mmCIF file of N, CA and C in Angstrom:
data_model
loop_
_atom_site.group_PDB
_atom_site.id
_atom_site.type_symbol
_atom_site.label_atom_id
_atom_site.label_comp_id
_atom_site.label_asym_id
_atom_site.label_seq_id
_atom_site.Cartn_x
_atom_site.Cartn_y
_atom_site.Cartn_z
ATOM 1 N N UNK A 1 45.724 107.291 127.687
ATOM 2 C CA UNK A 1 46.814 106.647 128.405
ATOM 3 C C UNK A 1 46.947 105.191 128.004
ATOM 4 N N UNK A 2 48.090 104.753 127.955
ATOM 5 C CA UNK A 2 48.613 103.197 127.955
ATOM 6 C C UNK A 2 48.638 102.341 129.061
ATOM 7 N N UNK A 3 48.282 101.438 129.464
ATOM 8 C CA UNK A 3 48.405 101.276 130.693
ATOM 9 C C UNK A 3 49.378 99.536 130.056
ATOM 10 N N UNK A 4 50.207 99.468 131.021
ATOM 11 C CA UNK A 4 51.064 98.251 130.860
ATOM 12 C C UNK A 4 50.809 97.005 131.556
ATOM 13 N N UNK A 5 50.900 95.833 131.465
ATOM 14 C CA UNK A 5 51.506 94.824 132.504
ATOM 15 C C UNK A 5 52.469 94.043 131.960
ATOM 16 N N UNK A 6 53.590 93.746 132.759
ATOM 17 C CA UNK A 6 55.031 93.025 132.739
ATOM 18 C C UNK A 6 54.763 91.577 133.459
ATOM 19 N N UNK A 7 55.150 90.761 133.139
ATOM 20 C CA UNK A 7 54.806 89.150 133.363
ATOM 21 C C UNK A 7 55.969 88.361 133.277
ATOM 22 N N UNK A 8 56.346 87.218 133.451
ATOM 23 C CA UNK A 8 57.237 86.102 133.007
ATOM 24 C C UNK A 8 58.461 86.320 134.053
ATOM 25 N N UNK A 9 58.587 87.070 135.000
ATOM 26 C CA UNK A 9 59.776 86.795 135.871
ATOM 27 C C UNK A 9 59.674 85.873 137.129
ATOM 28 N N UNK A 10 60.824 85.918 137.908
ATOM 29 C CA UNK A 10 61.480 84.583 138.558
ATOM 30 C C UNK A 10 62.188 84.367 139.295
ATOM 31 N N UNK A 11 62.689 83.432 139.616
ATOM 32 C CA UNK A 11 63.597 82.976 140.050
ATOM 33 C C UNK A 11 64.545 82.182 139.304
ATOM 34 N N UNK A 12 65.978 82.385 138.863
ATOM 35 C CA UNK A 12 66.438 81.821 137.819
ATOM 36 C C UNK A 12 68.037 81.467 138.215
ATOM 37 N N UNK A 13 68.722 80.701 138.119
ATOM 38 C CA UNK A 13 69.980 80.137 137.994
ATOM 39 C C UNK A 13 70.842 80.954 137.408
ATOM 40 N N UNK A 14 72.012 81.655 137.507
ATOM 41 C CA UNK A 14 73.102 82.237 136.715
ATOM 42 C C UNK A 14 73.078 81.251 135.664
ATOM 43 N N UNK A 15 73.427 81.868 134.362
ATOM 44 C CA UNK A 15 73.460 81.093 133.367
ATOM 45 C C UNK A 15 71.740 81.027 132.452
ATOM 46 N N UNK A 16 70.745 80.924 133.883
ATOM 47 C CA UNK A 16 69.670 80.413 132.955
ATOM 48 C C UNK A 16 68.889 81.623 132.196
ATOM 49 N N UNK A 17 67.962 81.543 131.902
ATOM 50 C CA UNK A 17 66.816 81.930 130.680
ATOM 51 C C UNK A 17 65.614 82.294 131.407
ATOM 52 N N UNK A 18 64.873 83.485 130.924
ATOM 53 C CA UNK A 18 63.385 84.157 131.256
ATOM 54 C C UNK A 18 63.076 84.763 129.870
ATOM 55 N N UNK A 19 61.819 84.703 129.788
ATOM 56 C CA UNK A 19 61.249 85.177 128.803
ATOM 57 C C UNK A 19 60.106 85.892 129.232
ATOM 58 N N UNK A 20 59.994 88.045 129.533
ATOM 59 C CA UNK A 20 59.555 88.647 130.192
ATOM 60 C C UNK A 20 58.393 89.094 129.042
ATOM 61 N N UNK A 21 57.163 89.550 129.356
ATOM 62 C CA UNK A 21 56.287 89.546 128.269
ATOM 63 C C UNK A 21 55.650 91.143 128.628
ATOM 64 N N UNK A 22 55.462 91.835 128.174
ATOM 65 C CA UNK A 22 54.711 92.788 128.624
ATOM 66 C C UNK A 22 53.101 93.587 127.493
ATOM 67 N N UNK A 23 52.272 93.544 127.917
ATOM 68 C CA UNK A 23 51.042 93.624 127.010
ATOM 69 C C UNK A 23 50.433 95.117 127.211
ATOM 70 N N UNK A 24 50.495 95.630 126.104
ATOM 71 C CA UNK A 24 49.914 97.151 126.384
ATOM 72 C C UNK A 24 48.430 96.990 125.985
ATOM 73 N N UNK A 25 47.562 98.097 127.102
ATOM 74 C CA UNK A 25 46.021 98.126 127.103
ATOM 75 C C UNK A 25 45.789 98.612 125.864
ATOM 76 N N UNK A 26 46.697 99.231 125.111
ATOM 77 C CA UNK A 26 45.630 100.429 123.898
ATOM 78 C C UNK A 26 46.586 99.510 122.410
ATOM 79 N N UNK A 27 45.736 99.000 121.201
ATOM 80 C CA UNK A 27 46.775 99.127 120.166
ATOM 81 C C UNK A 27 47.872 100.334 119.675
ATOM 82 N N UNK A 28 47.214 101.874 120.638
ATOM 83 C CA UNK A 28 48.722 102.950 120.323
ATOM 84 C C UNK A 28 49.593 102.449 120.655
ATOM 85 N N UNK A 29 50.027 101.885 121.063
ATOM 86 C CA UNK A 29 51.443 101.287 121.432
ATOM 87 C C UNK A 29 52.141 100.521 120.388
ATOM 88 N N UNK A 30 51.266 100.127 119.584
ATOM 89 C CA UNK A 30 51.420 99.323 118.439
ATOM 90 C C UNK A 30 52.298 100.378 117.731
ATOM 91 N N UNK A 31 51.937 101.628 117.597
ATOM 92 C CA UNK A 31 52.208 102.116 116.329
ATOM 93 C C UNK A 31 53.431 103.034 116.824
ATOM 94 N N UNK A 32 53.994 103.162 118.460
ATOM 95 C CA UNK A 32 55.115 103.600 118.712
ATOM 96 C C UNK A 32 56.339 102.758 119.334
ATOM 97 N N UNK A 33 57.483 102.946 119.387
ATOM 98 C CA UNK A 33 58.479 102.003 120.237
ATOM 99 C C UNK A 33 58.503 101.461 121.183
ATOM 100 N N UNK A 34 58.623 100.569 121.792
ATOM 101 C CA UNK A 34 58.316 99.853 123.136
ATOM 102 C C UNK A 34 59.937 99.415 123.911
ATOM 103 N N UNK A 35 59.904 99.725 124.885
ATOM 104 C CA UNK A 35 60.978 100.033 125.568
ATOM 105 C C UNK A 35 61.183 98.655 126.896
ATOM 106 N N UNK A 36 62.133 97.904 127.322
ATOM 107 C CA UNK A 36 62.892 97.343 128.494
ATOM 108 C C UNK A 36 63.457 98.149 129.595
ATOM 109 N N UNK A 37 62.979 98.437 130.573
ATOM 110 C CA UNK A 37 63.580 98.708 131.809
ATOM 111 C C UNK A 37 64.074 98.203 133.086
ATOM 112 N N UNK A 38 65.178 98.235 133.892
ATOM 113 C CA UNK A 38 65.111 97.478 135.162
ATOM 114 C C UNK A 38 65.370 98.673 136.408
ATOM 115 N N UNK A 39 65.149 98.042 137.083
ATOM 116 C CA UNK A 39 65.382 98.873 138.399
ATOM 117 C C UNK A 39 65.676 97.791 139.675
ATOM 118 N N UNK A 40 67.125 97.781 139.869
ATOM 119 C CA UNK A 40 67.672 97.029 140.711
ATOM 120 C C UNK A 40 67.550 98.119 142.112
ATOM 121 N N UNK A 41 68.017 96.964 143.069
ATOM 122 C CA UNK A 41 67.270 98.061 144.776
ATOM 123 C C UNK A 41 68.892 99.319 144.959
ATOM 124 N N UNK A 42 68.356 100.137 145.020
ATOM 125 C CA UNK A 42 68.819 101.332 146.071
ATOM 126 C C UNK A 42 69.491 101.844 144.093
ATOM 127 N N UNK A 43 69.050 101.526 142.825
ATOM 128 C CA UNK A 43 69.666 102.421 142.218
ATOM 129 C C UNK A 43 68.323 102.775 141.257
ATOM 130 N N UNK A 44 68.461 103.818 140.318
ATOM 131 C CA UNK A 44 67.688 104.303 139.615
ATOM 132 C C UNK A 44 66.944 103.267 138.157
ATOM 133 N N UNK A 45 66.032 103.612 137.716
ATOM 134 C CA UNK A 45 65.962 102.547 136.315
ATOM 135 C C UNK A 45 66.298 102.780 135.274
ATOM 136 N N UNK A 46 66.851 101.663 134.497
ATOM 137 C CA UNK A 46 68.032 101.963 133.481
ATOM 138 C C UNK A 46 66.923 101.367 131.970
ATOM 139 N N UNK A 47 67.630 101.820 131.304
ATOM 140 C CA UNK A 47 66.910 101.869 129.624
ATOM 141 C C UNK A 47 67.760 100.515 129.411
ATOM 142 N N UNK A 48 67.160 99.504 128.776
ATOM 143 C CA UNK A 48 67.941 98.330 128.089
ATOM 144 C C UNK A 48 67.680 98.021 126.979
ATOM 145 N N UNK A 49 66.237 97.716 126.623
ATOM 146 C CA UNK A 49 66.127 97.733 124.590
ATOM 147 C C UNK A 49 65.224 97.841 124.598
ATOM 148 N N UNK A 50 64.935 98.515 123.240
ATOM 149 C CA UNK A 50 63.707 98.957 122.557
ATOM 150 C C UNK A 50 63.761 98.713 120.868
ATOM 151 N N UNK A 51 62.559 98.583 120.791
ATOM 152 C CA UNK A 51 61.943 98.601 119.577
ATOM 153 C C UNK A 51 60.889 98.915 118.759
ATOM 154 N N UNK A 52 61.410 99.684 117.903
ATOM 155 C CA UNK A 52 60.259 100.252 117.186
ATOM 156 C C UNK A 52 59.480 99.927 116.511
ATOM 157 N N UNK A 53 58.112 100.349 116.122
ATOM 158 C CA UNK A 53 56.707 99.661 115.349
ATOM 159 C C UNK A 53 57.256 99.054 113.954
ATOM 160 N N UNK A 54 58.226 99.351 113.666
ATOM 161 C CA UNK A 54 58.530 98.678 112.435
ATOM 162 C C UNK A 54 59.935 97.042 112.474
ATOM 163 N N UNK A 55 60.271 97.457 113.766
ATOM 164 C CA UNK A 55 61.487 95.946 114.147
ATOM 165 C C UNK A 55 62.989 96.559 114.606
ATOM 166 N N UNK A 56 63.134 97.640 113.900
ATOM 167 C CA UNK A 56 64.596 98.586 114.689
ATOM 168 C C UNK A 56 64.373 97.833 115.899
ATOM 169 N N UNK A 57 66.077 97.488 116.338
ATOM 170 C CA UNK A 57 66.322 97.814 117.830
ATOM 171 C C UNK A 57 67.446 98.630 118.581
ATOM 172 N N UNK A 58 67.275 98.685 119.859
ATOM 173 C CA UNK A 58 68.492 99.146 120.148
ATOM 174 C C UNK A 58 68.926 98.444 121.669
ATOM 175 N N UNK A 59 69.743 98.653 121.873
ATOM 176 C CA UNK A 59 70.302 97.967 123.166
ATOM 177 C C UNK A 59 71.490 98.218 124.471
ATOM 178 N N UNK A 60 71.209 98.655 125.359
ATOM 179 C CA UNK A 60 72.220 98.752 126.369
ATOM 180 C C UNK A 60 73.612 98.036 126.489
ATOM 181 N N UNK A 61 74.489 98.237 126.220
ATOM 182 C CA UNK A 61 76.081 97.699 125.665
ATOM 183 C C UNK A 61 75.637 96.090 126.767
ATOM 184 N N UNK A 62 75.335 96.586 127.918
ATOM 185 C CA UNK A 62 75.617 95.290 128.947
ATOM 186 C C UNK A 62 74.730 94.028 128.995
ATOM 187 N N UNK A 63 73.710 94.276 127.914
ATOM 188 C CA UNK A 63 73.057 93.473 127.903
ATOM 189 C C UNK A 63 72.602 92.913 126.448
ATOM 190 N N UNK A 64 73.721 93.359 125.287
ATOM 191 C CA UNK A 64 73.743 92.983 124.007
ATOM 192 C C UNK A 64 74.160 91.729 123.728
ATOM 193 N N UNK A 65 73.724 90.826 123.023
ATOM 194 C CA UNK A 65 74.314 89.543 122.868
ATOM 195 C C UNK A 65 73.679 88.362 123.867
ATOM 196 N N UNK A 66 72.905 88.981 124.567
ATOM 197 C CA UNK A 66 72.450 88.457 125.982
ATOM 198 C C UNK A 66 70.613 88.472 125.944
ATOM 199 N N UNK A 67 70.426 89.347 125.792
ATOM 200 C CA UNK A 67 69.123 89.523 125.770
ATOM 201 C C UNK A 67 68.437 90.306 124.402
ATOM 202 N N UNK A 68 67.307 89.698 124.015
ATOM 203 C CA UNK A 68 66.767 90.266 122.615
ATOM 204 C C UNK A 68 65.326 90.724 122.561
ATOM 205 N N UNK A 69 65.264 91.853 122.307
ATOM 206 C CA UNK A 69 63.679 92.264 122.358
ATOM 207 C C UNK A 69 62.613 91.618 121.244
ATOM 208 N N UNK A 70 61.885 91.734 121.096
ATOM 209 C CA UNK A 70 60.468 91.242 120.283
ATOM 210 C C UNK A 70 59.564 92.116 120.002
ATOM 211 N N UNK A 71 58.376 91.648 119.334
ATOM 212 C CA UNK A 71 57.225 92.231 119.985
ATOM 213 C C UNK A 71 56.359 91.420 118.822
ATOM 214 N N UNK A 72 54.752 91.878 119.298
ATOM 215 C CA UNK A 72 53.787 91.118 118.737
ATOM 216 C C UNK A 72 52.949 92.203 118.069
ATOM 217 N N UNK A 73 52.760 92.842 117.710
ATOM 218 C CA UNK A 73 51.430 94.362 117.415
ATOM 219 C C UNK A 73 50.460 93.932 117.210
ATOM 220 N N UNK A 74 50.304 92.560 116.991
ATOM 221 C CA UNK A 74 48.660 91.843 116.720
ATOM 222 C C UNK A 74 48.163 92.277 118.362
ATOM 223 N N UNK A 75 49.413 91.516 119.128
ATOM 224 C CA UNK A 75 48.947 91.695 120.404
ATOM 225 C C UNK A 75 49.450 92.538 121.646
ATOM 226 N N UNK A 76 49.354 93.648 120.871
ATOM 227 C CA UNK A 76 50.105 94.706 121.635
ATOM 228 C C UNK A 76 51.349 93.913 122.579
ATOM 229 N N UNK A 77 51.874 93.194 122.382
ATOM 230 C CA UNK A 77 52.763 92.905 123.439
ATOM 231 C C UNK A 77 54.232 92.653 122.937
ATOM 232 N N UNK A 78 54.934 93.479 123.732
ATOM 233 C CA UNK A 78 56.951 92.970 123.827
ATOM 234 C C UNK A 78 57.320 92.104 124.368
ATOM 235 N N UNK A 79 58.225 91.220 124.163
ATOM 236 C CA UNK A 79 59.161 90.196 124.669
ATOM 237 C C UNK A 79 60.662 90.932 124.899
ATOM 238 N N UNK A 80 60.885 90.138 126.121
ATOM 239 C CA UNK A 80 62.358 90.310 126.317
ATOM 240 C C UNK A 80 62.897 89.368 126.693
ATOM 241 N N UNK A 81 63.353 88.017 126.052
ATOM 242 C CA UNK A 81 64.260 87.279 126.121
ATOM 243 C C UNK A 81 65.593 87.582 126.613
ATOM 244 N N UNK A 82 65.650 86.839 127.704
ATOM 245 C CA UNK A 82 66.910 87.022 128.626
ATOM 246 C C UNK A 82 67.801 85.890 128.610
ATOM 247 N N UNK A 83 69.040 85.783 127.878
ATOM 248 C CA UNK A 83 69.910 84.720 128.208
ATOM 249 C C UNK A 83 71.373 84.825 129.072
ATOM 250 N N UNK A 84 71.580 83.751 129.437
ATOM 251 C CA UNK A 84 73.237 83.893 130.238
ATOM 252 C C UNK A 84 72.660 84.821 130.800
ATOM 253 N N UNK A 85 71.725 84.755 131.740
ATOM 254 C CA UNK A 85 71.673 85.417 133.341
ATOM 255 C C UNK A 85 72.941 85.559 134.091
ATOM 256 N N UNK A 86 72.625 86.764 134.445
ATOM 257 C CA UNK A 86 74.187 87.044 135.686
ATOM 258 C C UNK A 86 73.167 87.625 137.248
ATOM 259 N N UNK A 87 74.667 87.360 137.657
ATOM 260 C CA UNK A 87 73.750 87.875 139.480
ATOM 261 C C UNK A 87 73.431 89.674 139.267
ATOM 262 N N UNK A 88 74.024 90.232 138.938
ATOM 263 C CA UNK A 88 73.833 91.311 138.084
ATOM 264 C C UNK A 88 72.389 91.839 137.769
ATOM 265 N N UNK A 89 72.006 91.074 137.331
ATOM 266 C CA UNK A 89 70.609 91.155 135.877
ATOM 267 C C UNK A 89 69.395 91.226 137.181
ATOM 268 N N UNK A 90 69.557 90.805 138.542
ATOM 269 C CA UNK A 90 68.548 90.629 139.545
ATOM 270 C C UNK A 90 67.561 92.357 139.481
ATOM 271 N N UNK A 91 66.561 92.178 139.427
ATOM 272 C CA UNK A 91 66.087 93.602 139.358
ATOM 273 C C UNK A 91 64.370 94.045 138.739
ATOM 274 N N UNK A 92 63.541 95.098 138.817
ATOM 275 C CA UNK A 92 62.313 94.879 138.761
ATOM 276 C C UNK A 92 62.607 95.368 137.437
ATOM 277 N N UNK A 93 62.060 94.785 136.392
ATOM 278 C CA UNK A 93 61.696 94.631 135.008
ATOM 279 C C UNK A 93 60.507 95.433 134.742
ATOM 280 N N UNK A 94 60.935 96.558 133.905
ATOM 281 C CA UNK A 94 59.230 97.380 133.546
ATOM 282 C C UNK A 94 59.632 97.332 132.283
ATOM 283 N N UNK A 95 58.047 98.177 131.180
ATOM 284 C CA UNK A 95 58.246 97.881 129.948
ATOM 285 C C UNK A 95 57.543 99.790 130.467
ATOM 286 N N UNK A 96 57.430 99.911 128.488
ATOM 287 C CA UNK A 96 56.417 100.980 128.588
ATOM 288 C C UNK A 96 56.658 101.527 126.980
ATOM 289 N N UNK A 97 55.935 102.435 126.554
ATOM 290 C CA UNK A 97 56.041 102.816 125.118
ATOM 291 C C UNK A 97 57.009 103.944 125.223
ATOM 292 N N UNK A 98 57.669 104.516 124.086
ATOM 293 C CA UNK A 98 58.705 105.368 124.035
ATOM 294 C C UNK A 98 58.302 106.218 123.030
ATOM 295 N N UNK A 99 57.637 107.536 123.691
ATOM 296 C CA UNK A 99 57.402 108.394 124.942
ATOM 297 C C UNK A 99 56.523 106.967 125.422
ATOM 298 N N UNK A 100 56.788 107.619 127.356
ATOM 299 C CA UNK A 100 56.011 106.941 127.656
ATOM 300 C C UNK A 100 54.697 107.448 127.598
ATOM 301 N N UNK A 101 53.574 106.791 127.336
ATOM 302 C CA UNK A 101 52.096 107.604 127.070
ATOM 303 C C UNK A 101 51.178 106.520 128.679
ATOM 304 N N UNK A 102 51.616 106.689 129.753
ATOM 305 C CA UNK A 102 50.865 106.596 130.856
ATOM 306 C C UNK A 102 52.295 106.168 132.402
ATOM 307 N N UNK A 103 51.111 105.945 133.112
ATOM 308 C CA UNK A 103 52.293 105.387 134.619
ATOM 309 C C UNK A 103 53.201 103.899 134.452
ATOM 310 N N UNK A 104 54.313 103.832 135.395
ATOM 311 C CA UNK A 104 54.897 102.664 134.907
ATOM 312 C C UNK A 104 53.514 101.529 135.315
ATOM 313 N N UNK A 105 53.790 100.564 135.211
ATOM 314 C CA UNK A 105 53.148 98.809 135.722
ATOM 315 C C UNK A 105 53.942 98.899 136.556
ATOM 316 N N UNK A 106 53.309 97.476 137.107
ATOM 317 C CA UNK A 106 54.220 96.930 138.456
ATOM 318 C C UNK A 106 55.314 96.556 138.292
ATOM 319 N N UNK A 107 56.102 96.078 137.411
ATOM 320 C CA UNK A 107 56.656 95.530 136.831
ATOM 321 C C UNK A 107 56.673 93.933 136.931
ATOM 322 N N UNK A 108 57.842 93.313 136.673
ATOM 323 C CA UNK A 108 58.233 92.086 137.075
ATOM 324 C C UNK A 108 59.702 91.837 137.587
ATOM 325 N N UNK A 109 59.514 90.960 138.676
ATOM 326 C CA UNK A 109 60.808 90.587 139.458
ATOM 327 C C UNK A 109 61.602 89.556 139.107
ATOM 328 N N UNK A 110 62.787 89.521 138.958
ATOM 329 C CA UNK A 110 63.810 88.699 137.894
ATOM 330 C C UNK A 110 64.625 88.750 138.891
ATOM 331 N N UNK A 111 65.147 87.299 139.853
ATOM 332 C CA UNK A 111 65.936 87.057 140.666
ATOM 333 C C UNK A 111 67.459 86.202 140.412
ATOM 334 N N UNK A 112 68.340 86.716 139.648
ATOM 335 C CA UNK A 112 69.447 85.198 139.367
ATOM 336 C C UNK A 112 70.324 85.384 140.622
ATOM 337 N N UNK A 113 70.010 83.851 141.028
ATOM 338 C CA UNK A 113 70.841 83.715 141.987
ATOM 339 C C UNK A 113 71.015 82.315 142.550
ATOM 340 N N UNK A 114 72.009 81.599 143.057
ATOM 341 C CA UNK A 114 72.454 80.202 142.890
ATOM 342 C C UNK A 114 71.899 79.789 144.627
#
């Protein structure tokens, strides 16, 4: 199993910037796609970007141009750079490998709001 943790969220200004980090326990993760999720209250969690062990990405239409994935494989870990926050974007932030290979993390909480 993979086990995750999600880090770097907030409290943030419409308009402003987070930079969400998430670090997988096993280097397997290294060698498969690593995935962005949110889960805002009372709706289901939505797929936003991923990227694969080699740099491919892909991205949810609503959050293209806006936010950009990463990652590190030295250190098992993804980035998700978030720009031009909207009230929108408020919501618990998970990561995880694609398949997922264990349970979600806690995630992280990403609040824009004025």
């Amino acid at each position: 199993q993979v086990q995750v943790v999600e880090s770097g969220g907030g409290l943030v200004q419409p308009g402003g910037s987070l930079r969400l980090s998430c670090t997988a326990s096993s280097d397997t993760a290294s060698r498969y796609p690593m995935g962005w999720y949110r889960q805002a209250p009372g709706k289901q969690r939505e797929f936003l970007a991923s990227m694969s062990s080699t740099g491919s990405t892909n991205y949810q239409d609503s959050v293209k141009g806006r936010f950009t994935i990463s990652r590190d494989n030295a250190k098992n870990t993804v980035y998700l750079q978030m720009n031009s926050l909207k009230l929108e974007d408020t919501a618990v932030y998970y990561c995880h490998t694609i398949p997922r290979f264990g349970p979600w993390g806690q995630g992280t909480q990403v609040t824009v709001s004025s």
